[in-house]
Amino acid sequence: RQDQATFLTAPLTATALTFTVADGTVLTRGLVEIDDELIWVDSFDRTSNTATIPAYGRGFRDTVATTHTAGTRVTIAPTYPRSVIRRNINLAIQGVYPDLFGTYYTDFTFQAAVTTYPIPNEAIDVLNVSWQTIGPSKEWLPIRHFRLDRQADPIIWNTGKTVSIREGIIPGRTVHVVYTKVPTELQYDTDDFATTTGLEDSAREVIVLGAAYRTAMYLDMGRVPMLTAEADSQSQSNPIGSAANIGRMLQQMYQQRLSQEVRRMQAQFPPRVHYSS
């Protein structure tokens, strides 16, 4: 199925209750999508290509009413609104934890007589701690004696989490801490997957499949109440229940790909022996 679409011929403000499009023949009463915003159209004039929006029609279905520039695509009755896809992508990102986790790092300078240092509040566990030696080799030596405190006093340590170093390190050297975190949701279209989520780039397919099976499940629900000749004809070639079957197939693919990614991550980040006191 291809959604019908046209485009704005003039800018649309965040509070405007009318908009004009290039092709008024595709306009219908009901839902349209402009960027990520869903808008309910109450009436339309095909002579002037103008749609009228009721007072409740902006920011429909918990989307955000915002400004839209001339030339922006207007999708009529979108099968899968962008807001739904975005939500399902972020649900998939949330759903992979703790099987998959994000990784990030923090650096600090080691000081004489200071053994405990704050680390970001988002840190869940520490994968590796190392320090950079003096000299042209720029070698990073592993630190095996450290302790992670997830309940550090927030009055003293504003992040509430610290790492204590129990090895002799030359003062003034940089200490590098690699830690795990809950994957961060995507917010903007320009967000880089690996940088924003903290997941490995190889996990991208897992998230795509996770969002796909969640999205496919909703297609049948929208067709159930349709009692028209067109719906009856469509049901003969694409019966109700087919979307659920596709969703289950995608879910199986997702679970298989997730298991593969878990094994890959376990190989990349094997348990490391360290001592705490």
Tab-separated table of C-alpha atoms in Angstrom:
chain	number	residue	atom	x	y	z
A	1	ARG	CA	0.000	0.000	0.000
A	2	GLN	CA	1.223	3.482	-0.877
A	3	ASP	CA	-0.068	6.345	1.242
A	4	GLN	CA	-1.432	9.308	-0.703
A	5	ALA	CA	0.503	12.508	-0.195
A	6	THR	CA	0.873	16.111	-1.281
A	7	PHE	CA	2.808	19.069	0.192
A	8	LEU	CA	2.268	22.395	1.923
A	9	THR	CA	2.224	25.443	-0.310
A	10	ALA	CA	2.613	27.855	2.613
A	11	PRO	CA	4.174	27.620	6.095
A	12	LEU	CA	2.030	26.254	8.929
A	13	THR	CA	2.456	27.736	12.414
A	14	ALA	CA	2.110	25.726	15.631
A	15	THR	CA	-1.338	27.216	16.348
A	16	ALA	CA	-2.829	27.617	12.860
A	17	LEU	CA	-6.137	25.833	12.175
A	18	THR	CA	-5.980	25.882	8.363
A	19	PHE	CA	-3.370	24.860	5.826
A	20	THR	CA	-3.114	24.773	2.033
A	21	VAL	CA	-1.678	22.013	-0.117
A	22	ALA	CA	-0.643	21.598	-3.735
A	23	ASP	CA	-3.187	18.888	-4.562
A	24	GLY	CA	-6.571	19.138	-2.868
A	25	THR	CA	-7.990	16.052	-4.586
A	26	VAL	CA	-6.205	13.762	-2.123
A	27	LEU	CA	-7.551	15.554	0.956
A	28	THR	CA	-10.134	13.728	3.049
A	29	ARG	CA	-11.729	14.242	6.422
A	30	GLY	CA	-9.596	12.503	9.016
A	31	LEU	CA	-5.953	12.081	9.906
A	32	VAL	CA	-3.001	13.629	8.080
A	33	GLU	CA	0.679	13.664	8.982
A	34	ILE	CA	3.068	16.592	8.561
A	35	ASP	CA	6.624	15.870	9.710
A	36	ASP	CA	6.078	14.026	13.031
A	37	GLU	CA	2.803	15.774	13.860
A	38	LEU	CA	-0.569	14.108	13.370
A	39	ILE	CA	-3.408	16.517	12.541
A	40	TRP	CA	-7.147	15.877	12.386
A	41	VAL	CA	-8.791	17.506	9.373
A	42	ASP	CA	-12.463	18.383	9.915
A	43	SER	CA	-13.265	19.753	6.457
A	44	PHE	CA	-11.580	20.723	3.219
A	45	ASP	CA	-12.126	22.929	0.182
A	46	ARG	CA	-10.855	21.383	-3.037
A	47	THR	CA	-11.297	24.654	-4.894
A	48	SER	CA	-8.771	26.511	-2.761
A	49	ASN	CA	-6.941	23.319	-1.638
A	50	THR	CA	-7.462	24.389	1.972
A	51	ALA	CA	-8.002	22.082	4.942
A	52	THR	CA	-9.714	23.215	8.147
A	53	ILE	CA	-8.634	21.842	11.522
A	54	PRO	CA	-10.861	21.776	14.632
A	55	ALA	CA	-9.567	23.232	17.913
A	56	TYR	CA	-8.603	19.761	19.131
A	57	GLY	CA	-6.990	18.729	15.845
A	58	ARG	CA	-3.412	19.902	16.324
A	59	GLY	CA	-0.918	17.549	17.973
A	60	PHE	CA	-3.318	14.628	17.603
A	61	ARG	CA	-2.629	11.303	19.388
A	62	ASP	CA	-0.051	12.797	21.739
A	63	THR	CA	2.130	14.222	18.967
A	64	VAL	CA	3.539	17.742	19.293
A	65	ALA	CA	2.004	20.700	17.459
A	66	THR	CA	4.862	22.569	15.834
A	67	THR	CA	5.704	24.759	12.826
A	68	HIS	CA	6.067	23.288	9.347
A	69	THR	CA	7.710	24.910	6.340
A	70	ALA	CA	6.311	25.254	2.831
A	71	GLY	CA	7.102	22.207	0.734
A	72	THR	CA	6.794	19.757	3.638
A	73	ARG	CA	5.158	16.439	2.744
A	74	VAL	CA	1.541	15.960	3.856
A	75	THR	CA	0.601	12.278	4.138
A	76	ILE	CA	-3.085	11.376	4.040
A	77	ALA	CA	-4.217	8.700	6.541
A	78	PRO	CA	-0.697	7.295	7.071
A	79	THR	CA	-0.571	3.539	7.512
A	80	TYR	CA	2.317	3.817	9.950
A	81	PRO	CA	2.708	7.347	11.350
A	82	ARG	CA	6.249	8.483	12.007
A	83	SER	CA	5.383	8.983	15.673
A	84	VAL	CA	4.378	5.304	15.924
A	85	ILE	CA	7.561	4.163	14.214
A	86	ARG	CA	9.684	6.425	16.434
A	87	ARG	CA	7.961	5.104	19.569
A	88	ASN	CA	8.446	1.479	18.501
A	89	ILE	CA	12.106	2.067	17.706
A	90	ASN	CA	12.652	3.436	21.213
A	91	LEU	CA	10.628	0.580	22.732
A	92	ALA	CA	12.949	-1.805	20.910
A	93	ILE	CA	15.976	0.053	22.290
A	94	GLN	CA	14.547	-0.190	25.817
A	95	GLY	CA	13.683	-3.866	25.314
A	96	VAL	CA	17.188	-5.142	24.540
A	97	TYR	CA	18.511	-4.239	28.010
A	98	PRO	CA	19.934	-6.058	29.951
A	99	ASP	CA	20.659	-8.609	27.179
A	100	LEU	CA	22.466	-5.835	25.330
A	101	PHE	CA	23.906	-2.774	27.009
A	102	GLY	CA	25.387	0.511	25.947
A	103	THR	CA	29.050	1.269	26.554
A	104	TYR	CA	30.724	4.599	27.180
A	105	TYR	CA	33.774	5.947	28.975
A	106	THR	CA	34.985	8.672	31.263
A	107	ASP	CA	38.494	10.002	31.941
A	108	PHE	CA	39.985	11.711	34.965
A	109	THR	CA	43.449	12.733	36.162
A	110	PHE	CA	44.932	10.684	38.998
A	111	GLN	CA	45.919	12.775	42.006
A	112	ALA	CA	48.356	11.937	44.759
A	113	ALA	CA	46.679	10.685	47.956
A	114	VAL	CA	43.265	10.587	46.245
A	115	THR	CA	41.889	7.105	45.592
A	116	THR	CA	38.179	7.685	44.927
A	117	TYR	CA	36.746	9.501	41.907
A	118	PRO	CA	33.180	10.192	40.682
A	119	ILE	CA	31.915	8.540	37.524
A	120	PRO	CA	28.709	9.366	35.583
A	121	ASN	CA	25.381	8.519	37.190
A	122	GLU	CA	24.385	6.491	34.096
A	123	ALA	CA	27.158	3.955	34.786
A	124	ILE	CA	25.823	0.532	35.759
A	125	ASP	CA	28.990	-1.554	35.793
A	126	VAL	CA	32.666	-1.043	35.005
A	127	LEU	CA	34.124	-3.089	32.165
A	128	ASN	CA	37.684	-1.874	32.229
A	129	VAL	CA	39.976	0.617	33.981
A	130	SER	CA	43.400	1.587	32.634
A	131	TRP	CA	45.940	4.394	32.891
A	132	GLN	CA	48.309	5.973	30.380
A	133	THR	CA	51.997	5.531	31.149
A	134	ILE	CA	54.759	8.099	30.731
A	135	GLY	CA	56.885	7.941	27.594
A	136	PRO	CA	56.602	7.806	23.818
A	137	SER	CA	54.879	4.395	23.832
A	138	LYS	CA	51.634	5.941	25.156
A	139	GLU	CA	50.766	2.516	26.531
A	140	TRP	CA	47.635	2.035	28.603
A	141	LEU	CA	48.183	-0.333	31.517
A	142	PRO	CA	45.229	-2.222	33.017
A	143	ILE	CA	44.164	-1.460	36.585
A	144	ARG	CA	43.031	-4.651	38.301
A	145	HIS	CA	42.460	-3.326	41.828
A	146	PHE	CA	39.396	-1.086	41.795
A	147	ARG	CA	35.994	-0.930	43.443
A	148	LEU	CA	32.744	0.427	42.019
A	149	ASP	CA	30.366	2.062	44.505
A	150	ARG	CA	26.835	2.461	43.114
A	151	GLN	CA	25.497	3.955	46.378
A	152	ALA	CA	28.073	6.664	46.976
A	153	ASP	CA	26.925	9.568	49.160
A	154	PRO	CA	25.375	12.083	46.707
A	155	ILE	CA	26.159	14.934	49.084
A	156	ILE	CA	29.869	14.247	48.670
A	157	TRP	CA	29.752	12.762	45.166
A	158	ASN	CA	27.130	14.547	43.059
A	159	THR	CA	26.707	11.616	40.660
A	160	GLY	CA	26.132	9.095	43.458
A	161	LYS	CA	28.615	6.664	41.886
A	162	THR	CA	32.362	6.362	42.330
A	163	VAL	CA	35.304	4.165	41.435
A	164	SER	CA	38.147	3.666	43.910
A	165	ILE	CA	41.647	2.869	42.618
A	166	ARG	CA	43.813	0.591	44.784
A	167	GLU	CA	47.001	0.584	42.715
A	168	GLY	CA	50.051	2.794	42.595
A	169	ILE	CA	49.638	5.191	39.683
A	170	ILE	CA	51.889	8.113	38.832
A	171	PRO	CA	50.090	11.332	39.822
A	172	GLY	CA	49.003	13.469	36.910
A	173	ARG	CA	48.350	10.527	34.586
A	174	THR	CA	45.018	9.991	32.830
A	175	VAL	CA	42.772	7.171	34.022
A	176	HIS	CA	40.316	5.710	31.493
A	177	VAL	CA	37.127	3.991	32.741
A	178	VAL	CA	34.887	2.029	30.356
A	179	TYR	CA	31.419	1.410	31.788
A	180	THR	CA	28.047	-0.042	30.821
A	181	LYS	CA	24.795	1.901	30.694
A	182	VAL	CA	21.170	1.501	29.689
A	183	PRO	CA	20.954	2.270	25.935
A	184	THR	CA	19.831	5.844	25.264
A	185	GLU	CA	16.723	6.400	23.147
A	186	LEU	CA	16.912	8.194	19.801
A	187	GLN	CA	15.322	11.633	19.715
A	188	TYR	CA	16.204	13.364	16.449
A	189	ASP	CA	16.397	12.154	12.856
A	190	THR	CA	20.046	13.247	12.806
A	191	ASP	CA	21.018	11.114	15.831
A	192	ASP	CA	23.826	8.685	15.097
A	193	PHE	CA	22.735	5.203	16.174
A	194	ALA	CA	25.927	3.976	17.854
A	195	THR	CA	26.923	7.330	19.352
A	196	THR	CA	23.495	8.111	20.806
A	197	THR	CA	22.373	4.684	22.038
A	198	GLY	CA	25.778	3.437	23.149
A	199	LEU	CA	25.047	0.120	21.429
A	200	GLU	CA	27.426	-1.408	18.919
A	201	ASP	CA	26.581	-0.558	15.313
A	202	SER	CA	26.064	-4.284	14.674
A	203	ALA	CA	22.981	-4.108	16.947
A	204	ARG	CA	21.187	-1.802	14.495
A	205	GLU	CA	19.448	-4.752	12.778
A	206	VAL	CA	18.198	-6.031	16.137
A	207	ILE	CA	16.489	-2.684	16.790
A	208	VAL	CA	15.023	-2.565	13.273
A	209	LEU	CA	13.495	-6.031	13.659
A	210	GLY	CA	12.278	-5.199	17.174
A	211	ALA	CA	10.503	-2.090	15.902
A	212	ALA	CA	9.171	-3.909	12.821
A	213	TYR	CA	7.379	-6.694	14.684
A	214	ARG	CA	5.856	-4.196	17.121
A	215	THR	CA	4.620	-2.051	14.229
A	216	ALA	CA	3.244	-4.907	12.092
A	217	MET	CA	0.975	-6.118	14.889
A	218	TYR	CA	-1.175	-2.964	14.689
A	219	LEU	CA	-2.166	-3.213	11.022
A	220	ASP	CA	-4.901	-5.810	11.556
A	221	MET	CA	-6.460	-3.773	14.376
A	222	GLY	CA	-7.118	-0.897	12.012
A	223	ARG	CA	-8.847	-3.174	9.473
A	224	VAL	CA	-11.133	-5.112	11.808
A	225	PRO	CA	-14.020	-2.565	11.890
A	226	MET	CA	-13.907	-1.888	8.130
A	227	LEU	CA	-17.207	-3.080	6.592
A	228	THR	CA	-16.988	-1.892	3.007
A	229	ALA	CA	-16.847	-3.476	-0.426
A	230	GLU	CA	-13.222	-2.368	-0.709
A	231	ALA	CA	-12.367	-3.965	2.641
A	232	ASP	CA	-14.110	-7.208	1.645
A	233	SER	CA	-12.162	-7.321	-1.604
A	234	GLN	CA	-8.883	-6.651	0.190
A	235	SER	CA	-9.603	-9.353	2.754
A	236	GLN	CA	-9.809	-12.013	0.040
A	237	SER	CA	-6.191	-11.465	-1.000
A	238	ASN	CA	-4.901	-10.164	2.326
A	239	PRO	CA	-7.084	-11.670	5.079
A	240	ILE	CA	-7.272	-10.262	8.571
A	241	GLY	CA	-4.602	-12.012	10.609
A	242	SER	CA	-1.907	-11.812	7.949
A	243	ALA	CA	-0.259	-8.831	9.682
A	244	ALA	CA	-0.172	-10.764	12.957
A	245	ASN	CA	1.496	-13.670	11.164
A	246	ILE	CA	4.081	-11.326	9.686
A	247	GLY	CA	4.587	-9.804	13.132
A	248	ARG	CA	5.246	-13.229	14.652
A	249	MET	CA	7.708	-14.048	11.892
A	250	LEU	CA	9.537	-10.761	12.455
A	251	GLN	CA	9.547	-11.429	16.208
A	252	GLN	CA	11.220	-14.795	15.638
A	253	MET	CA	13.824	-13.139	13.415
A	254	TYR	CA	14.324	-10.508	16.122
A	255	GLN	CA	14.855	-13.092	18.864
A	256	GLN	CA	17.314	-15.052	16.705
A	257	ARG	CA	19.275	-11.919	15.786
A	258	LEU	CA	19.234	-10.753	19.421
A	259	SER	CA	20.754	-14.066	20.547
A	260	GLN	CA	23.506	-13.691	17.959
A	261	GLU	CA	24.255	-10.147	19.108
A	262	VAL	CA	24.351	-11.247	22.769
A	263	ARG	CA	26.964	-13.892	21.925
A	264	ARG	CA	28.972	-11.367	19.954
A	265	MET	CA	28.899	-8.892	22.846
A	266	GLN	CA	29.915	-11.602	25.322
A	267	ALA	CA	32.923	-12.376	23.118
A	268	GLN	CA	33.822	-8.680	22.853
A	269	PHE	CA	33.381	-7.965	26.560
A	270	PRO	CA	34.307	-11.177	28.401
A	271	PRO	CA	34.256	-11.141	32.238
A	272	ARG	CA	37.398	-9.430	33.495
A	273	VAL	CA	39.044	-10.377	36.767
A	274	HIS	CA	39.571	-7.490	39.140
A	275	TYR	CA	39.991	-7.127	42.870
A	276	SER	CA	37.943	-4.915	45.139
A	277	SER	CA	38.239	-4.107	48.799
